[in-house]
CSV table of C-alpha atoms and ligand atoms in Angstrom, one decimal:
chain,number,residue,atom,x,y,z
A,27,MET,CA,130.3,74.0,13.9
A,28,GLN,CA,131.3,74.4,10.4
A,29,PHE,CA,131.5,77.4,8.7
A,30,LYS,CA,132.6,79.1,5.6
A,31,ARG,CA,133.2,82.3,4.2
A,32,ILE,CA,131.0,83.3,1.0
A,33,LYS,CA,131.0,86.4,-0.8
A,34,ASP,CA,128.8,88.6,1.4
A,35,GLY,CA,129.0,86.8,4.7
A,36,TYR,CA,129.7,83.2,6.1
A,37,MET,CA,127.7,80.1,6.1
A,38,LEU,CA,127.5,78.1,9.4
A,39,ARG,CA,126.4,74.3,9.9
A,40,LEU,CA,125.7,73.7,13.9
A,41,ILE,CA,125.9,70.1,15.0
A,42,LYS,CA,124.0,68.4,17.1
A,43,GLY,CA,123.9,69.6,20.9
A,44,GLU,CA,124.9,72.9,20.1
A,45,GLU,CA,123.1,75.6,21.6
A,46,ILE,CA,121.9,78.3,19.0
A,47,ILE,CA,122.2,81.4,20.7
A,48,GLY,CA,125.5,80.8,22.6
A,49,THR,CA,127.1,79.5,19.9
A,50,LEU,CA,126.2,82.4,17.1
A,51,SER,CA,127.1,84.9,19.8
A,52,SER,CA,130.7,83.1,20.1
A,53,PHE,CA,131.4,83.0,16.4
A,54,VAL,CA,130.6,86.7,16.1
A,55,GLU,CA,133.0,87.5,19.2
A,56,ARG,CA,135.7,85.2,17.5
A,57,GLU,CA,135.2,86.6,13.8
A,58,LYS,CA,134.9,90.1,15.2
A,59,ILE,CA,131.6,90.5,13.0
A,60,PRO,CA,130.3,94.0,14.0
A,61,GLY,CA,126.6,93.7,13.3
A,62,GLY,CA,124.5,92.7,10.6
A,63,PHE,CA,121.6,89.8,10.1
A,64,VAL,CA,121.5,86.2,10.5
A,65,PHE,CA,119.0,83.7,9.1
A,66,GLY,CA,118.7,80.0,9.5
A,67,LEU,CA,116.8,76.7,9.4
A,68,GLY,CA,116.8,72.9,10.7
A,69,ALA,CA,115.6,70.9,13.9
A,70,PHE,CA,116.0,72.0,17.5
A,71,LYS,CA,114.9,70.5,20.8
A,72,ASP,CA,115.1,72.2,24.0
A,73,ALA,CA,113.8,75.5,23.2
A,74,THR,CA,112.6,78.5,25.3
A,75,LEU,CA,110.7,80.9,23.5
A,76,GLY,CA,109.6,84.1,24.4
A,77,TYR,CA,106.7,86.9,24.0
A,78,PHE,CA,107.6,90.5,25.3
A,79,ASP,CA,104.7,91.5,27.2
A,80,ALA,CA,105.3,95.3,26.7
A,81,ALA,CA,102.4,96.1,29.4
A,82,LYS,CA,104.3,94.4,32.3
A,83,LYS,CA,108.1,95.2,30.2
A,84,GLU,CA,108.7,91.5,30.7
A,85,TYR,CA,109.1,88.6,28.9
A,86,VAL,CA,106.4,85.2,29.0
A,87,ARG,CA,108.7,82.2,28.1
A,88,ASN,CA,107.5,78.8,26.8
A,89,SER,CA,109.7,75.7,27.0
A,90,PHE,CA,109.4,73.1,24.5
A,91,LYS,CA,111.4,69.8,25.2
A,92,GLU,CA,110.5,67.8,21.7
A,93,ASP,CA,111.9,68.0,18.2
A,94,LEU,CA,111.1,71.0,16.3
A,95,GLU,CA,112.0,71.7,12.6
A,96,PHE,CA,112.4,75.5,12.4
A,97,GLY,CA,111.5,77.0,9.1
A,98,SER,CA,112.4,80.6,9.9
A,99,LEU,CA,115.1,82.1,12.6
A,100,THR,CA,115.8,85.8,11.5
A,101,GLY,CA,117.5,87.6,13.8
A,102,SER,CA,120.1,90.8,14.1
A,103,ILE,CA,123.5,91.3,15.5
A,104,SER,CA,124.5,94.0,17.8
A,105,TYR,CA,126.5,94.7,20.8
A,106,VAL,CA,125.0,95.4,24.5
A,107,GLU,CA,127.7,97.2,26.7
A,108,GLY,CA,131.0,95.5,24.5
A,109,LYS,CA,129.1,91.8,24.0
A,110,PRO,CA,127.9,90.2,21.2
A,111,PHE,CA,124.1,90.0,21.2
A,112,VAL,CA,122.1,87.5,18.8
A,113,HIS,CA,118.5,88.9,18.9
A,114,ALA,CA,116.5,86.1,17.1
A,115,HIS,CA,113.0,85.0,16.6
A,116,VAL,CA,111.8,81.9,14.7
A,117,VAL,CA,108.8,80.0,13.9
A,118,ALA,CA,109.4,76.0,14.6
A,119,GLY,CA,106.6,73.3,14.5
A,120,GLY,CA,106.3,69.3,14.8
A,121,ALA,CA,104.9,66.4,13.1
A,122,ASP,CA,101.6,68.0,12.8
A,123,SER,CA,103.0,70.9,11.1
A,124,LYS,CA,101.6,73.4,13.4
A,125,ALA,CA,104.0,76.4,14.4
A,126,TYR,CA,104.9,77.7,17.1
A,127,PHE,CA,106.8,81.4,17.2
A,128,GLY,CA,108.5,83.6,19.4
A,129,HIS,CA,111.9,85.1,20.7
A,130,LEU,CA,114.5,82.5,20.9
A,131,PHE,CA,116.3,82.3,24.3
A,132,SER,CA,118.0,79.0,23.8
A,133,ALA,CA,117.7,75.7,21.7
A,134,THR,CA,119.7,72.8,21.3
A,135,ILE,CA,120.4,71.4,18.0
A,136,SER,CA,118.7,68.3,17.4
A,137,ALA,CA,120.0,67.6,14.1
A,138,THR,CA,121.3,70.3,12.1
A,139,GLY,CA,121.2,74.1,12.1
A,140,GLU,CA,122.0,75.6,8.8
A,141,PHE,CA,122.3,79.8,9.1
A,142,PHE,CA,123.5,82.6,6.6
A,143,ILE,CA,125.5,85.8,8.6
A,144,ILE,CA,125.5,89.1,6.6
A,145,PRO,CA,127.6,91.2,8.4
A,146,SER,CA,127.0,95.0,8.7
A,147,ASP,CA,130.3,97.1,7.7
A,148,GLY,CA,130.6,99.3,11.1
A,149,LEU,CA,129.7,98.5,15.0
A,150,ILE,CA,125.9,98.2,15.5
A,151,GLU,CA,125.0,98.9,19.3
A,152,ARG,CA,122.1,98.6,21.5
A,153,LYS,CA,121.2,101.2,24.5
A,154,PRO,CA,118.9,100.7,27.2
A,155,ASP,CA,115.4,102.5,26.4
A,156,ALA,CA,113.5,103.4,29.2
A,157,GLU,CA,110.1,103.5,28.0
A,158,THR,CA,109.8,99.9,26.6
A,159,GLY,CA,112.2,98.2,29.0
A,160,LEU,CA,114.5,97.0,26.0
A,161,ASN,CA,117.9,97.3,24.6
A,162,LEU,CA,117.2,98.7,21.6
A,163,LEU,CA,119.2,99.0,18.4
A,164,ASP,CA,121.4,102.5,18.6
A,165,LEU,CA,121.3,103.7,14.8
A,166,ARG,CA,121.8,107.5,15.0
B,216,ZN,ZN1,113.0,89.5,20.3
């Protein structure tokens, strides 16, 4: 991974073979980023995307081995029990230009990944929510 500090945050380039969520989470921890936003584009493979079934309170997972380009990764950065949590959703597609979408559990960069992180100015945390079964942003 390469990164450069810019006026409002960071630009990052993930390299072939790096897993996106793990690499971004480690970067957030190392740079002591207290929360914020992440945006990205690039190409990945071995992706696991999720859809949250609200009635069952569980994720349906779909895995894609093939190389896909992602045109939009949008995420938030927060902390759960002191550990960084990158919550990202992604739109990705292949040679037929049809798109897949989902909550990004994991994906490995297959060519390049270009990301922009905009840090918050204070700690952003998540807390368990009984109604949904998710850890939701706690912004009180
Ligand atoms: Zn999600």
